[in-house]
XYZ file of C-alpha atoms in Angstrom:
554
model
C 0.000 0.000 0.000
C 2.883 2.243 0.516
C 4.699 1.265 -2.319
C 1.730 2.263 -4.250
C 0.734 5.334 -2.455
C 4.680 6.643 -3.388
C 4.322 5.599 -6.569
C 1.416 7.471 -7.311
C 2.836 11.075 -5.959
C 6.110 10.248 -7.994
C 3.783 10.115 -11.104
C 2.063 13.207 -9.543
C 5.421 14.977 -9.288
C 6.495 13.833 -13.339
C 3.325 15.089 -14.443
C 3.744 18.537 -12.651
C 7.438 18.846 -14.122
C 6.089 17.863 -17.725
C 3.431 20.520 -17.758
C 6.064 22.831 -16.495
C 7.992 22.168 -19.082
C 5.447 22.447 -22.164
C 3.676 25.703 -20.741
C 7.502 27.248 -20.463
C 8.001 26.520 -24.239
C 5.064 28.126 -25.096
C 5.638 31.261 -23.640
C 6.456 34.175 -25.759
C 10.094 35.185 -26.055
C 10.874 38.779 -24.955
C 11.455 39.222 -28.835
C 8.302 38.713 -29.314
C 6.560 40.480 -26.735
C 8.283 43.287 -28.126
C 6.831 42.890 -31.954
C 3.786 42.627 -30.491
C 3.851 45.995 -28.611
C 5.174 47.945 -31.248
C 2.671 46.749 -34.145
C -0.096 47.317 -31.080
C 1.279 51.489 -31.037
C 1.076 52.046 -34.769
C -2.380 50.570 -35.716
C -3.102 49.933 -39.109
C -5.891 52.803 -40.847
C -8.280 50.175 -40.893
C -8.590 49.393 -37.335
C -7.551 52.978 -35.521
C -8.640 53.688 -32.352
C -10.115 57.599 -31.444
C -10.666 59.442 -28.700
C -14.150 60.299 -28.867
C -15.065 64.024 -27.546
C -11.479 65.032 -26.469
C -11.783 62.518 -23.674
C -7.907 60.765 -23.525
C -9.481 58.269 -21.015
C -12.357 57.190 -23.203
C -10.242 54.360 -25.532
C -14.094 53.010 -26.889
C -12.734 51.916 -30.428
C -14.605 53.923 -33.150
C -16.211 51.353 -35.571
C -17.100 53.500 -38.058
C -13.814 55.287 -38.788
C -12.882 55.853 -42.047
C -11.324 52.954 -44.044
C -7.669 53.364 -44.797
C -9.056 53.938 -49.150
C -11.165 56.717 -47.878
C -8.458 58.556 -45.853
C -5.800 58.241 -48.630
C -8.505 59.401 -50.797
C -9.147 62.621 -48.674
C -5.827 63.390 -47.879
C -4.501 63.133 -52.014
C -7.855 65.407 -52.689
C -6.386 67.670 -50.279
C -2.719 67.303 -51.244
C -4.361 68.399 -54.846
C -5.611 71.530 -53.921
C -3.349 74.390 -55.216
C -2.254 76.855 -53.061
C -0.239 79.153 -54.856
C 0.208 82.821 -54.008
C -1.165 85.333 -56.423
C 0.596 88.921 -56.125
C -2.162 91.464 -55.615
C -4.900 88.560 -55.046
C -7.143 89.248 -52.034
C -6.807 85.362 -51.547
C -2.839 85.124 -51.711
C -0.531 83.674 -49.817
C 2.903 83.344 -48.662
C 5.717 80.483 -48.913
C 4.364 77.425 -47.342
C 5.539 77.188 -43.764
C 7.894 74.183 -42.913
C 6.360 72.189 -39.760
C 8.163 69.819 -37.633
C 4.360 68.468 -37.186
C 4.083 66.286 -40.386
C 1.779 63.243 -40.994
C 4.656 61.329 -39.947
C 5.181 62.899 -37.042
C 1.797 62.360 -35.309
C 1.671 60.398 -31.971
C -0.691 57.521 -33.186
C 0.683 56.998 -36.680
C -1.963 58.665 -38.035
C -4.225 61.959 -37.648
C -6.762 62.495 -39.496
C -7.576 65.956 -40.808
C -11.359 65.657 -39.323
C -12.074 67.840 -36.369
C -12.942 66.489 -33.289
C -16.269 67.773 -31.790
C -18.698 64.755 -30.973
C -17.136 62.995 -33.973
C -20.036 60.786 -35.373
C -17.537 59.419 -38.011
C -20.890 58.321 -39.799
C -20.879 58.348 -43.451
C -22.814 61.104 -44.507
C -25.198 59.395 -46.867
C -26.490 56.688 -43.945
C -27.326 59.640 -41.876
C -29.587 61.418 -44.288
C -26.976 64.415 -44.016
C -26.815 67.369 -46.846
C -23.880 66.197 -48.407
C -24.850 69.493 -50.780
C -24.499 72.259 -48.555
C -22.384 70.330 -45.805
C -24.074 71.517 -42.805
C -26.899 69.860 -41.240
C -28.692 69.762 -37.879
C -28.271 66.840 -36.015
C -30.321 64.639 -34.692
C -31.187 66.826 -30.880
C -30.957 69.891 -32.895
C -27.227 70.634 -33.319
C -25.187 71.579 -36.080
C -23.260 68.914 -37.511
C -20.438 69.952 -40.250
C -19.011 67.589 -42.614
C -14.855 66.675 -42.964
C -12.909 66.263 -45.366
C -13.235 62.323 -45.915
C -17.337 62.686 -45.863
C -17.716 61.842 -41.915
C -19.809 64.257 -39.936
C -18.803 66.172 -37.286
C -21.538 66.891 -34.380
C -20.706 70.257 -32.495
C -21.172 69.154 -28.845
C -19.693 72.311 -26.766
C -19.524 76.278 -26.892
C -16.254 77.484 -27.081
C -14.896 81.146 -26.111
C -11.504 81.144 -27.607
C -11.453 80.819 -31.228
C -8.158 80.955 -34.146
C -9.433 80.905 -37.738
C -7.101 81.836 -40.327
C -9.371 82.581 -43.200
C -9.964 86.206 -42.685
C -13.551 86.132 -43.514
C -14.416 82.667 -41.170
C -12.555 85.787 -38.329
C -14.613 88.109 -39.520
C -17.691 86.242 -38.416
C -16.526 85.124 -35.285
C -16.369 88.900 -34.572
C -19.449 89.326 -35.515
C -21.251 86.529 -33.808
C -18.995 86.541 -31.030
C -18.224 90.244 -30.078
C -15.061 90.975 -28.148
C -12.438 88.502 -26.871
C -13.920 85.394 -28.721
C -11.192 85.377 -31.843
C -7.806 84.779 -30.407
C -5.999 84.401 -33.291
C -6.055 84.245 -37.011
C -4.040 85.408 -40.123
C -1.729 88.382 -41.798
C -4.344 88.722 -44.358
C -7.075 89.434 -41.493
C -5.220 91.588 -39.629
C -4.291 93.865 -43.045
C -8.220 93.916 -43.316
C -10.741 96.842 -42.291
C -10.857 95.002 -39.385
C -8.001 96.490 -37.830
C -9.766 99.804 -37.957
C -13.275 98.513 -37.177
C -12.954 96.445 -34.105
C -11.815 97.871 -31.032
C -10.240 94.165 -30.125
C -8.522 93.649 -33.175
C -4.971 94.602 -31.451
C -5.353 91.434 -29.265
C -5.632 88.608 -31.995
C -2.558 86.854 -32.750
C -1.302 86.649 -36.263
C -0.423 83.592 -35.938
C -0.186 82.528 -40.267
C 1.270 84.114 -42.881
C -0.743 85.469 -45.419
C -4.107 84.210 -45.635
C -3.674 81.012 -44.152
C -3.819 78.573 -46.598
C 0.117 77.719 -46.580
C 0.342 76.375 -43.023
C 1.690 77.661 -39.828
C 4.778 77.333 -38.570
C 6.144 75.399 -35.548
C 6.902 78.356 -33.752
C 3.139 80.080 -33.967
C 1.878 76.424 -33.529
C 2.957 76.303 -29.949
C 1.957 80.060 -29.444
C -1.981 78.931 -31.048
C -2.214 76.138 -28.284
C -1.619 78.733 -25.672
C -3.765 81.019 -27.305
C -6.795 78.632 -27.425
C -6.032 76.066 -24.538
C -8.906 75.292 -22.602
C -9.461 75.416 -19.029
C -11.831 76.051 -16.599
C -13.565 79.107 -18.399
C -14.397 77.201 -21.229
C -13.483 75.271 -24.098
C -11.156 76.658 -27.160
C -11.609 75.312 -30.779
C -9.780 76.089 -34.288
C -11.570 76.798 -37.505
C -9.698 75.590 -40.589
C -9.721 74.749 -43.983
C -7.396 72.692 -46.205
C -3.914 73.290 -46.032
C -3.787 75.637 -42.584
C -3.179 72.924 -40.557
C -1.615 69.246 -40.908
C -2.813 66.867 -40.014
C -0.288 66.068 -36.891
C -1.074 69.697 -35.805
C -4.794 68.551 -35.776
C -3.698 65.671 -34.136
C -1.862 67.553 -31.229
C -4.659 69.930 -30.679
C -7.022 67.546 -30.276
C -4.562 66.065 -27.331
C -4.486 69.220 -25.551
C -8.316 69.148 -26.084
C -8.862 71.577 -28.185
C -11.806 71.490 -30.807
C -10.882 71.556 -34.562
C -14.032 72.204 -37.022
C -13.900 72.257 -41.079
C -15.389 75.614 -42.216
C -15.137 76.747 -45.423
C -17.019 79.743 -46.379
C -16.036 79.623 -50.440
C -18.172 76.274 -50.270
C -18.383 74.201 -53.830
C -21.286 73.218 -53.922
C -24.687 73.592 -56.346
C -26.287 75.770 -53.663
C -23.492 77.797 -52.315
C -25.735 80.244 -50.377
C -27.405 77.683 -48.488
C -24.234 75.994 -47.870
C -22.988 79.640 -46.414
C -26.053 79.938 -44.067
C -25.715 76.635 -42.608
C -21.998 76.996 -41.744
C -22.916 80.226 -40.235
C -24.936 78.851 -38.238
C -22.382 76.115 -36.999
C -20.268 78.845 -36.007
C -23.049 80.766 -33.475
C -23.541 76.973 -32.104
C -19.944 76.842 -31.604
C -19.962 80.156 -29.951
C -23.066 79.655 -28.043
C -25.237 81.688 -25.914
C -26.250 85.439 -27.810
C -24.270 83.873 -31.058
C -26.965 81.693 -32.039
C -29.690 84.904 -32.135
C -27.392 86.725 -34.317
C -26.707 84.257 -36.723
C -30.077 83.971 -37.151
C -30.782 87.893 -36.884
C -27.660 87.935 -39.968
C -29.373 85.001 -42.266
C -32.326 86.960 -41.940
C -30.459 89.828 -43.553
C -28.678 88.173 -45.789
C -31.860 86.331 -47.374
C -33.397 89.806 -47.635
C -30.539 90.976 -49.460
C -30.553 89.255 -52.292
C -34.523 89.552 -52.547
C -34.055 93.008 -52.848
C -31.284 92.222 -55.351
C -33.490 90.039 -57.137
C -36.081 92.186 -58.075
C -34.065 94.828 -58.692
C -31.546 93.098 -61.484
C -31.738 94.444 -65.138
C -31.493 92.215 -68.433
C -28.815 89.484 -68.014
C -25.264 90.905 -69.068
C -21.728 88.798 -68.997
C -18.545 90.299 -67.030
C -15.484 88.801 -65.808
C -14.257 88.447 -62.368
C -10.026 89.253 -62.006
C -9.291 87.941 -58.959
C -5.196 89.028 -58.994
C -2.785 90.249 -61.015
C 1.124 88.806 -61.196
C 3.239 91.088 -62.070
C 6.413 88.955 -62.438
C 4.230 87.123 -65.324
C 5.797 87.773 -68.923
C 4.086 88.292 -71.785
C 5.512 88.356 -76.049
C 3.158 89.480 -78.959
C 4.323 91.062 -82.320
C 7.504 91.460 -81.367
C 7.165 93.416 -78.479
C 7.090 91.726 -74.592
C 6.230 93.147 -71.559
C 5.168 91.965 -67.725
C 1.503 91.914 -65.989
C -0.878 89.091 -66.242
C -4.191 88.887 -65.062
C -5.359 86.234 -63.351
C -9.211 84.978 -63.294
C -10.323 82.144 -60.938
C -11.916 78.657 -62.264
C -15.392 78.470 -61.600
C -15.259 75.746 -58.682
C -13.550 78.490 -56.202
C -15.969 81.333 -56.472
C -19.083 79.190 -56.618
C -20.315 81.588 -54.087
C -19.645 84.931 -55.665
C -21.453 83.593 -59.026
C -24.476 83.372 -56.944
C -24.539 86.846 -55.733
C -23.531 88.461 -59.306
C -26.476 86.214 -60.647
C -28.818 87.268 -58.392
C -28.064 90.942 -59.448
C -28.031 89.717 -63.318
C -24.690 89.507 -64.183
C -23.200 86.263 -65.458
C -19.814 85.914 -64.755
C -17.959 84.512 -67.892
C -16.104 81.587 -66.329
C -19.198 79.358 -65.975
C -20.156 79.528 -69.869
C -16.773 78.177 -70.431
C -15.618 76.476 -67.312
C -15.864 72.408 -68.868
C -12.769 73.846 -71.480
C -10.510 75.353 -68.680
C -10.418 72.869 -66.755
C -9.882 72.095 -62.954
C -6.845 74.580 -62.179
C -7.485 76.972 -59.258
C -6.079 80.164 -61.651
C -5.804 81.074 -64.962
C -4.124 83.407 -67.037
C -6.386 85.920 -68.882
C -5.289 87.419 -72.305
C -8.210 89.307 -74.495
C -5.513 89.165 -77.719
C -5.432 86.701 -80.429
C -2.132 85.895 -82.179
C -1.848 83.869 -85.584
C 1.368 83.723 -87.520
C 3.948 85.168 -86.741
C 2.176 87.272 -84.280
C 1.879 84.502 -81.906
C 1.168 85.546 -78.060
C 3.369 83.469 -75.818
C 2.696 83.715 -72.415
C 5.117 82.462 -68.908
C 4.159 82.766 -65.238
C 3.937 80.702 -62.488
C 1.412 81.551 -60.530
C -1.661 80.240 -63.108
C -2.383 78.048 -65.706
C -1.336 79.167 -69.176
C -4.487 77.787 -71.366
C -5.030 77.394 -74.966
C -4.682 80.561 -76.991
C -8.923 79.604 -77.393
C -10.123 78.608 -74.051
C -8.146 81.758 -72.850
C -10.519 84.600 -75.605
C -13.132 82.520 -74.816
C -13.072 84.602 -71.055
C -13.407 87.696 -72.765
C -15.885 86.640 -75.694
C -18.792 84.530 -74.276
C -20.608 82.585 -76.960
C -23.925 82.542 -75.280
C -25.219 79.311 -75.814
C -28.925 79.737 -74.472
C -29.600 82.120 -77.695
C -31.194 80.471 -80.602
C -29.087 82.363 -82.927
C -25.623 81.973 -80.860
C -24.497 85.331 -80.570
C -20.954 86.361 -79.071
C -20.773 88.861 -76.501
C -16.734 90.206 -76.493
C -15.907 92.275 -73.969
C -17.029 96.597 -74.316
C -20.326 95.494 -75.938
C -23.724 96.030 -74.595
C -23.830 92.351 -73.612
C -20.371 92.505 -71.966
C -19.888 96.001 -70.881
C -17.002 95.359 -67.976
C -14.872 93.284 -66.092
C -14.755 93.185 -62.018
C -11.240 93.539 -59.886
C -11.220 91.813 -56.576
C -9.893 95.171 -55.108
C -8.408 99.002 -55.395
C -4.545 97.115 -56.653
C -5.811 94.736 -59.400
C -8.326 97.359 -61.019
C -4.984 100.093 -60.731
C -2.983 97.368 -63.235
C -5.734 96.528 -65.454
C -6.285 100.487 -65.788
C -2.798 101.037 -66.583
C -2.992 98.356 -68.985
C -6.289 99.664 -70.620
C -4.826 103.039 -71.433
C -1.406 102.655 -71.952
C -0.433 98.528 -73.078
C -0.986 96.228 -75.373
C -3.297 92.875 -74.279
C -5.900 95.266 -72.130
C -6.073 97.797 -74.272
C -9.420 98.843 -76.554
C -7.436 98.984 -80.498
C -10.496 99.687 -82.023
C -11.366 98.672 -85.732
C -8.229 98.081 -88.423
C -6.936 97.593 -91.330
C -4.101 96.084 -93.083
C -3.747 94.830 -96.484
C -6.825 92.552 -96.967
C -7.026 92.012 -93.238
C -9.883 94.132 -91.453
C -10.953 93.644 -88.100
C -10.688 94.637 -84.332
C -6.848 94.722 -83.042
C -3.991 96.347 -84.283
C -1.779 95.533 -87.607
C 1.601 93.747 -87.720
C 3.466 92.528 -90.582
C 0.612 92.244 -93.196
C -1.979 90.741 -90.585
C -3.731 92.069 -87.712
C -2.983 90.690 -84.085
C -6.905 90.896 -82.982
C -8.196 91.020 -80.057
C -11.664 89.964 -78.031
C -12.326 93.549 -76.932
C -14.924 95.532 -79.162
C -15.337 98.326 -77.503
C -14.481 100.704 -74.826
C -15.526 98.777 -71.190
C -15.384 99.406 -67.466
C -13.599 98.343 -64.800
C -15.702 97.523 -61.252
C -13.845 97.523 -58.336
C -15.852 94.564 -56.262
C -15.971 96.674 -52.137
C -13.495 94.546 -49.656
C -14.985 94.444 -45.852
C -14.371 92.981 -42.528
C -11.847 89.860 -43.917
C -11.046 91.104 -47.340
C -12.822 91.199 -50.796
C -16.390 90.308 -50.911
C -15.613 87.009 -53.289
C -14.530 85.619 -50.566
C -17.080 84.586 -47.968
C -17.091 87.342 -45.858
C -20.137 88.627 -44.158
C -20.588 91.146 -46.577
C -20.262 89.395 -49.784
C -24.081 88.764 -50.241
C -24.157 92.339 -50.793
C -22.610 92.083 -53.905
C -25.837 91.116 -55.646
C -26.959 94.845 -55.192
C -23.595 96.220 -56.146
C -23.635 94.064 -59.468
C -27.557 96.057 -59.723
C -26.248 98.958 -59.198
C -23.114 98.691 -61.471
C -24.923 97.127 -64.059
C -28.253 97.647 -64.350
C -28.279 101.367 -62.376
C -31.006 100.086 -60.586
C -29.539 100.603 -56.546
C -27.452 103.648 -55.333
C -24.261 103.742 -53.414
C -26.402 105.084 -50.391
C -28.629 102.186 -50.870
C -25.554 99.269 -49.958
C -24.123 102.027 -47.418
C -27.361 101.615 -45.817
C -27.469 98.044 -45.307
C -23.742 98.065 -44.477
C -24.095 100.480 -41.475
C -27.505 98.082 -40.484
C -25.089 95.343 -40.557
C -22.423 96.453 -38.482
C -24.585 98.596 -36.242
C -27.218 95.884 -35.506
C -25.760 92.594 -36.170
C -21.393 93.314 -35.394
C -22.306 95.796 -32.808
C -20.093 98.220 -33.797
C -20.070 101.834 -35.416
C -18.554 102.780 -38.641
C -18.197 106.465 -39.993
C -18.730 107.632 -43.898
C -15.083 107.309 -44.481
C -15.017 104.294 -43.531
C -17.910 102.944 -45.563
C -16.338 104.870 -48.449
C -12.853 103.047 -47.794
C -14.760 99.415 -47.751
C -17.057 100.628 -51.099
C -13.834 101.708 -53.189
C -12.545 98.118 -52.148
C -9.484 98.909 -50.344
């Protein structure tokens, strides 16, 4: 009994040391254990984990992220925007800023240029949002805006420290906000009326070169976190749009819990008005409180606006809108050369504007011949016409150089909703001016009207058995698209720059364009609503000069 009582703990014992042993080998070397780890830091795109409303201790796994093809997608969209400064543009820029906050820099491998919010991360078309004008209430009656990869973005919290680079998304922070809201923004905003018209204007940061659109630096990076940290007063968020921030910087705001939103107020989309309003009202909702009432006190301006616009618009005329002028550009025609090019934006980037010169019945030429000029941000604009020898050669950087055709085709409009198909060239009764984004462009397409060579109104010639408009070389004519002597419309700049570009005032370019056009609305009639704006929506008072400065577009 002994003998067999021993023997079984003995067998006991064996099996203990044999189970030892096995579970031993299958433990993971410290190798291993370290390949493990590391792949576990630097998740693949397709199975991140985010931090859902700026909580670092909330690690719930978002399951409907964006897949790694839809990120990659956004970010070469973005990477495909151009950016390029235009001399004398009220949209230009400077060098793009170097940042030690790349994509590849970024803490988690990957940050995604979203904004934070209450990020949904819901496609937009399951949710029933307006993938049209990218602004939508959600679902307990808050905004929601829409990112760059198509996920929506639910506004969860007021914030009372705001950056926004684009001078006109400051501008209507001021004016929703009032004093001490906008913290910082860009050159471009701080260069604006603004300087003169609000009181606070001294206190915001210019934090970006230019208007924004070329990044900030790592310098003003760390000064914007200070600017907008959040504490125990309240919450701070950034406003951007493509290209102001990286996506690391995104990345590291969001760590210090700091909102980032998409606004764009250039939207390009089929309704671009509607897309404005609704972003406006994001903004209040980010501000909060007395914001809210006066973005809905401003809509209701703005819609009455352009009725009064509306019915006050004459017969349907064509015009071109000059957004900049480079005057490093070089130009070579019938054996003379010269410097100065105007530049004209594509139809996709003023979307906006063409809404508000509609609605005051003036077409602006770029959408009757936008599907031949293709996608590029800028383009060159030269009314002459060179055959022969008196070819026009064209070099700049700044814009696309187009076909000698698509190019006239911007200063003669064949108007394709005529039975007959008529042409309307620029200085007829059908095309009687072109529109300068401000006071510097419409000085160089003056000069170039009365004293050069591709601007300038030559009148009938002729030359051998050549007849036409332009002037002779050789035994030709160089011709040109101008018929006739035209005007040049300087388009008012406001509170964050020229009205083409979102600012609060732009809408009242549909009763400039009625007054420039059509006769039909006085000067005294837009310096009317401009002083009702400022007094009774921005809160702030503005003199005659002042109005006068912001009319002559300076």
């Amino acid at each position: 009994m002994k003998r067999s009582t021993a023997a079984k703990i003995c067998l006991v014992l064996a099996l203990i040391l044999v189970c030892s042993a096995v579970l031993t080998g299958c433990r993971e070397s410290k190798v291993l254990e370290q390949k493990i780890y590391t792949e576990n830091k630097d998740p693949d795109k397709d199975n991140q984990t985010k931090m859902k409303n700026n909580d670092q201790n909330n690690n719930d796994q978002d399951q409907q992220i964006a897949s790694k093809k839809e990120t990659d997608d956004a970010d070469k969209e973005r990477n495909q925007q151009d950016t390029k400064a235009v001399k004398g543009d009220q949209d230009n820029s400077s060098s793009t800023a170097k940042s030690q906050y790349s994509s590849s820099a970024s803490a988690n491998g990957t940050a995604k240029n979203s904004g934070n919010g209450s990020q949904t991360g819901t496609d937009t078309k399951s949710q029933g949002v307006n993938s049209t004008t990218g602004v939508t209430p959600g679902t307990d009656g808050r905004q929601q805006v829409i990112n760059d990869s198509g996920k929506t973005i639910q506004i969860s919290d007021t914030h009372n420290r705001i950056a926004a680079a684009d001078p006109a998304v400051a501008a209507v922070v001021e004016m929703l906000g009032g004093t001490g809201k906008l913290r910082a923004s860009s050159e471009r905003f701080s260069q604006s009326n603004a300087s003169s018209l609000f009181y606070d204007a001294s206190q915001v940061q210019t934090l970006w070169d230019g208007n924004g659109s070329s990044g900030i630096s790592d310098a003003n990076f760390s000064q914007l976190l200070t600017a907008v940290a959040s504490d125990s007063q309240g919450k701070g968020a950034v406003l951007y749009r493509a290209g102001e921030l990286s996506d690391a910087q995104i990345y590291a705001l969001q760590a210090a819990n700091i909102d980032t939103y998409p606004i764009n107020l250039t939207p390009d989309t089929s309704n671009a008005s509607e897309t404005y309003k609704e972003q406006i009202k994001a903004i209040g909702q980010m501000l909060g409180g007395d914001a809210e009432k006066k973005a809905d006190q401003y809509i209701s301006w703005y819609d009455n606006v352009l009725s009064i616009a509306k019915s006050k618009a004459g017969t349907p005329v064509y015009s071109l809108f000059v957004q900049g002028w480079d005057a490093g550009a070089g130009w070579t025609v019938a054996g003379q050369s010269g410097t100065g090019l105007a530049i004209a934006p594509s139809q996709k980037h003023v979307r906006l504007l063409n809404e508000y010169l509609s609605a005051g019945g003036v077409v602006n030429a770029d959408t009757k011949v936008a599907g031949e000029l293709g996608q590029a941000r800028y383009w060159y604009v030269n009314p002459l016409i060179g055959t022969g020898v008196a070819q026009v050669t064209l070099n700049g950087t700044l814009a696309e150089i187009l076909k000698e055709d698509a190019m006239n085709k911007l200063t003669s409009v064949i108007d394709s909703s005529d039975s007959s198909t008529t042409t309307s060239y620029l200085g007829e009764s059908g095309y009687p001016a072109v529109i300068a984004a401000g006071s510097y462009v419409a000085q160089q397409l003056n000069r170039e009207k009365s004293s050069g060579m591709l601007w300038k109104n030559w009148g009938q010639t002729s030359n051998g058995n050549a007849t036409g408009y332009g002037f002779p070389y050789g035994s030709s004519i160089v011709s040109t698209t101008i018929h006739g002597d035209y005007d040049i419309y300087t388009l008012p700049s406001g509170v964050g720059g020229s009205w083409a570009l979102g600012t609060p005032e732009g809408v009242l370019t549909a009763m400039w364009a009625c007054g420039k056009f059509a006769g039909t609305v006085s000067d005294s009639d837009i310096a009317s609503q401009l002083k009702d704006l400022y007094t009774n929506i921005f809160g702030i008072s503005v003199s005659d000069s002042q109005i006068s400065s912001i009319m002559a577009g300076n």
